């Protein structure tokens, strides 16, 4: 069983930055890992994913150029650097991992992910 624990959320003004971290209980936390977010009244949506080797990365169109996913395998940690934040980025952010490859046509399907963190709140004010 893989445990994921997020940290780094908070409140910032529009244009600001935050860095989210996700600590995993094991080095092999998944072939594909990533970040999702869920705003009040909305469905959970995929933000970005990265494969085990860090060679394949996919971003949602809404965050391209502003958010960057990365990982440090030596620390069993996944990151999400968030720059130029907008009020519409306000949501609870979850890290997730799966034991299957994230293909281009299914990377953002939350039901395919095996492990989830508890979530961390990000609030961006205008």
PDB file of N, CA and C in Angstrom, residues 2 4-6 22 29-36 44 48-50 69 78 93-99 102 107 109-110 112-118:
ATOM      1  N   UNK A   2       0.658   2.127  -0.947  1.00  0.00           N
ATOM      2  CA  UNK A   2       1.424   3.367  -1.050  1.00  0.00           C
ATOM      3  C   UNK A   2       0.664   4.491  -0.356  1.00  0.00           C
ATOM      4  N   UNK A   4       0.473   8.611   0.245  1.00  0.00           N
ATOM      5  CA  UNK A   4       0.878   9.883  -0.331  1.00  0.00           C
ATOM      6  C   UNK A   4       0.411  11.013   0.585  1.00  0.00           C
ATOM      7  N   UNK A   5       1.317  11.936   0.870  1.00  0.00           N
ATOM      8  CA  UNK A   5       0.976  13.054   1.763  1.00  0.00           C
ATOM      9  C   UNK A   5       1.382  14.364   1.105  1.00  0.00           C
ATOM     10  N   UNK A   6       0.385  15.206   0.817  1.00  0.00           N
ATOM     11  CA  UNK A   6       0.655  16.498   0.186  1.00  0.00           C
ATOM     12  C   UNK A   6       0.947  17.574   1.228  1.00  0.00           C
ATOM     13  N   UNK A  22       4.514  16.228  -2.568  1.00  0.00           N
ATOM     14  CA  UNK A  22       3.782  14.996  -2.278  1.00  0.00           C
ATOM     15  C   UNK A  22       4.815  13.939  -1.895  1.00  0.00           C
ATOM     16  N   UNK A  29       6.368   4.311  -6.242  1.00  0.00           N
ATOM     17  CA  UNK A  29       4.995   4.698  -5.970  1.00  0.00           C
ATOM     18  C   UNK A  29       4.097   4.632  -7.189  1.00  0.00           C
ATOM     19  N   UNK A  30       4.683   4.292  -8.324  1.00  0.00           N
ATOM     20  CA  UNK A  30       3.808   4.145  -9.476  1.00  0.00           C
ATOM     21  C   UNK A  30       4.560   4.337 -10.771  1.00  0.00           C
ATOM     22  N   UNK A  31       4.031   3.772 -11.821  1.00  0.00           N
ATOM     23  CA  UNK A  31       4.595   3.978 -13.148  1.00  0.00           C
ATOM     24  C   UNK A  31       4.286   5.393 -13.628  1.00  0.00           C
ATOM     25  N   UNK A  32       3.158   5.896 -13.168  1.00  0.00           N
ATOM     26  CA  UNK A  32       2.744   7.251 -13.525  1.00  0.00           C
ATOM     27  C   UNK A  32       2.224   7.928 -12.269  1.00  0.00           C
ATOM     28  N   UNK A  33       2.621   9.154 -12.037  1.00  0.00           N
ATOM     29  CA  UNK A  33       2.125   9.917 -10.894  1.00  0.00           C
ATOM     30  C   UNK A  33       1.752  11.317 -11.363  1.00  0.00           C
ATOM     31  N   UNK A  34       0.883  11.958 -10.608  1.00  0.00           N
ATOM     32  CA  UNK A  34       0.482  13.274 -11.063  1.00  0.00           C
ATOM     33  C   UNK A  34      -0.327  14.046 -10.050  1.00  0.00           C
ATOM     34  N   UNK A  35      -0.828  15.176 -10.513  1.00  0.00           N
ATOM     35  CA  UNK A  35      -1.626  16.076  -9.694  1.00  0.00           C
ATOM     36  C   UNK A  35      -3.000  16.264 -10.320  1.00  0.00           C
ATOM     37  N   UNK A  36      -4.005  16.268  -9.471  1.00  0.00           N
ATOM     38  CA  UNK A  36      -5.372  16.574  -9.837  1.00  0.00           C
ATOM     39  C   UNK A  36      -5.842  17.720  -8.959  1.00  0.00           C
ATOM     40  N   UNK A  44     -13.352  16.477 -10.373  1.00  0.00           N
ATOM     41  CA  UNK A  44     -11.901  16.423 -10.231  1.00  0.00           C
ATOM     42  C   UNK A  44     -11.281  16.397 -11.619  1.00  0.00           C
ATOM     43  N   UNK A  48      -1.509  17.544 -14.220  1.00  0.00           N
ATOM     44  CA  UNK A  48      -0.259  17.132 -14.867  1.00  0.00           C
ATOM     45  C   UNK A  48       0.123  15.751 -14.381  1.00  0.00           C
ATOM     46  N   UNK A  49       0.805  15.006 -15.232  1.00  0.00           N
ATOM     47  CA  UNK A  49       1.329  13.702 -14.853  1.00  0.00           C
ATOM     48  C   UNK A  49       2.757  13.568 -15.347  1.00  0.00           C
ATOM     49  N   UNK A  50       3.496  12.658 -14.703  1.00  0.00           N
ATOM     50  CA  UNK A  50       4.889  12.385 -15.079  1.00  0.00           C
ATOM     51  C   UNK A  50       5.116  10.886 -14.946  1.00  0.00           C
ATOM     52  N   UNK A  69       5.477  20.124 -13.234  1.00  0.00           N
ATOM     53  CA  UNK A  69       5.546  18.920 -12.412  1.00  0.00           C
ATOM     54  C   UNK A  69       6.964  18.368 -12.457  1.00  0.00           C
ATOM     55  N   UNK A  78       7.087  13.999  -5.136  1.00  0.00           N
ATOM     56  CA  UNK A  78       6.548  14.596  -6.350  1.00  0.00           C
ATOM     57  C   UNK A  78       6.280  16.067  -6.057  1.00  0.00           C
ATOM     58  N   UNK A  93      -5.937  20.412  -4.171  1.00  0.00           N
ATOM     59  CA  UNK A  93      -5.018  19.715  -5.060  1.00  0.00           C
ATOM     60  C   UNK A  93      -4.643  18.370  -4.441  1.00  0.00           C
ATOM     61  N   UNK A  94      -4.726  17.329  -5.265  1.00  0.00           N
ATOM     62  CA  UNK A  94      -4.426  15.972  -4.833  1.00  0.00           C
ATOM     63  C   UNK A  94      -3.283  15.404  -5.664  1.00  0.00           C
ATOM     64  N   UNK A  95      -2.377  14.694  -5.014  1.00  0.00           N
ATOM     65  CA  UNK A  95      -1.426  13.914  -5.783  1.00  0.00           C
ATOM     66  C   UNK A  95      -1.954  12.483  -5.871  1.00  0.00           C
ATOM     67  N   UNK A  96      -1.569  11.802  -6.927  1.00  0.00           N
ATOM     68  CA  UNK A  96      -2.066  10.464  -7.177  1.00  0.00           C
ATOM     69  C   UNK A  96      -1.013   9.657  -7.919  1.00  0.00           C
ATOM     70  N   UNK A  97      -1.104   8.351  -7.802  1.00  0.00           N
ATOM     71  CA  UNK A  97      -0.165   7.475  -8.486  1.00  0.00           C
ATOM     72  C   UNK A  97      -0.898   6.239  -8.989  1.00  0.00           C
ATOM     73  N   UNK A  98      -0.397   5.659 -10.047  1.00  0.00           N
ATOM     74  CA  UNK A  98      -0.993   4.466 -10.614  1.00  0.00           C
ATOM     75  C   UNK A  98       0.086   3.523 -11.081  1.00  0.00           C
ATOM     76  N   UNK A  99      -0.253   2.241 -11.138  1.00  0.00           N
ATOM     77  CA  UNK A  99       0.704   1.207 -11.540  1.00  0.00           C
ATOM     78  C   UNK A  99       0.573   0.865 -13.008  1.00  0.00           C
ATOM     79  N   UNK A 102       0.475   6.045 -18.164  1.00  0.00           N
ATOM     80  CA  UNK A 102      -0.446   7.136 -18.486  1.00  0.00           C
ATOM     81  C   UNK A 102      -0.373   7.415 -19.979  1.00  0.00           C
ATOM     82  N   UNK A 107      -4.656   9.853 -19.470  1.00  0.00           N
ATOM     83  CA  UNK A 107      -3.826  10.326 -18.366  1.00  0.00           C
ATOM     84  C   UNK A 107      -4.621  11.052 -17.300  1.00  0.00           C
ATOM     85  N   UNK A 109      -7.809  10.469 -16.364  1.00  0.00           N
ATOM     86  CA  UNK A 109      -8.943   9.735 -15.807  1.00  0.00           C
ATOM     87  C   UNK A 109      -8.641   9.342 -14.375  1.00  0.00           C
ATOM     88  N   UNK A 110      -9.274  10.006 -13.454  1.00  0.00           N
ATOM     89  CA  UNK A 110      -9.000   9.798 -12.032  1.00  0.00           C
ATOM     90  C   UNK A 110      -9.265   8.356 -11.600  1.00  0.00           C
ATOM     91  N   UNK A 112      -8.539   5.682 -12.860  1.00  0.00           N
ATOM     92  CA  UNK A 112      -7.441   4.773 -13.187  1.00  0.00           C
ATOM     93  C   UNK A 112      -6.275   4.866 -12.203  1.00  0.00           C
ATOM     94  N   UNK A 113      -6.346   5.821 -11.286  1.00  0.00           N
ATOM     95  CA  UNK A 113      -5.266   5.987 -10.324  1.00  0.00           C
ATOM     96  C   UNK A 113      -5.549   5.167  -9.065  1.00  0.00           C
ATOM     97  N   UNK A 114      -4.497   4.497  -8.589  1.00  0.00           N
ATOM     98  CA  UNK A 114      -4.644   3.551  -7.484  1.00  0.00           C
ATOM     99  C   UNK A 114      -4.498   4.188  -6.111  1.00  0.00           C
ATOM    100  N   UNK A 115      -3.668   5.201  -6.021  1.00  0.00           N
ATOM    101  CA  UNK A 115      -3.345   5.797  -4.717  1.00  0.00           C
ATOM    102  C   UNK A 115      -3.565   7.305  -4.767  1.00  0.00           C
ATOM    103  N   UNK A 116      -4.056   7.837  -3.645  1.00  0.00           N
ATOM    104  CA  UNK A 116      -4.376   9.265  -3.546  1.00  0.00           C
ATOM    105  C   UNK A 116      -3.924   9.832  -2.211  1.00  0.00           C
ATOM    106  N   UNK A 117      -3.509  11.094  -2.257  1.00  0.00           N
ATOM    107  CA  UNK A 117      -3.239  11.807  -1.032  1.00  0.00           C
ATOM    108  C   UNK A 117      -4.524  12.400  -0.480  1.00  0.00           C
ATOM    109  N   UNK A 118      -4.413  13.083   0.639  1.00  0.00           N
ATOM    110  CA  UNK A 118      -5.597  13.625   1.304  1.00  0.00           C
ATOM    111  C   UNK A 118      -6.004  14.986   0.741  1.00  0.00           C
TER     112      UNK A 118
END
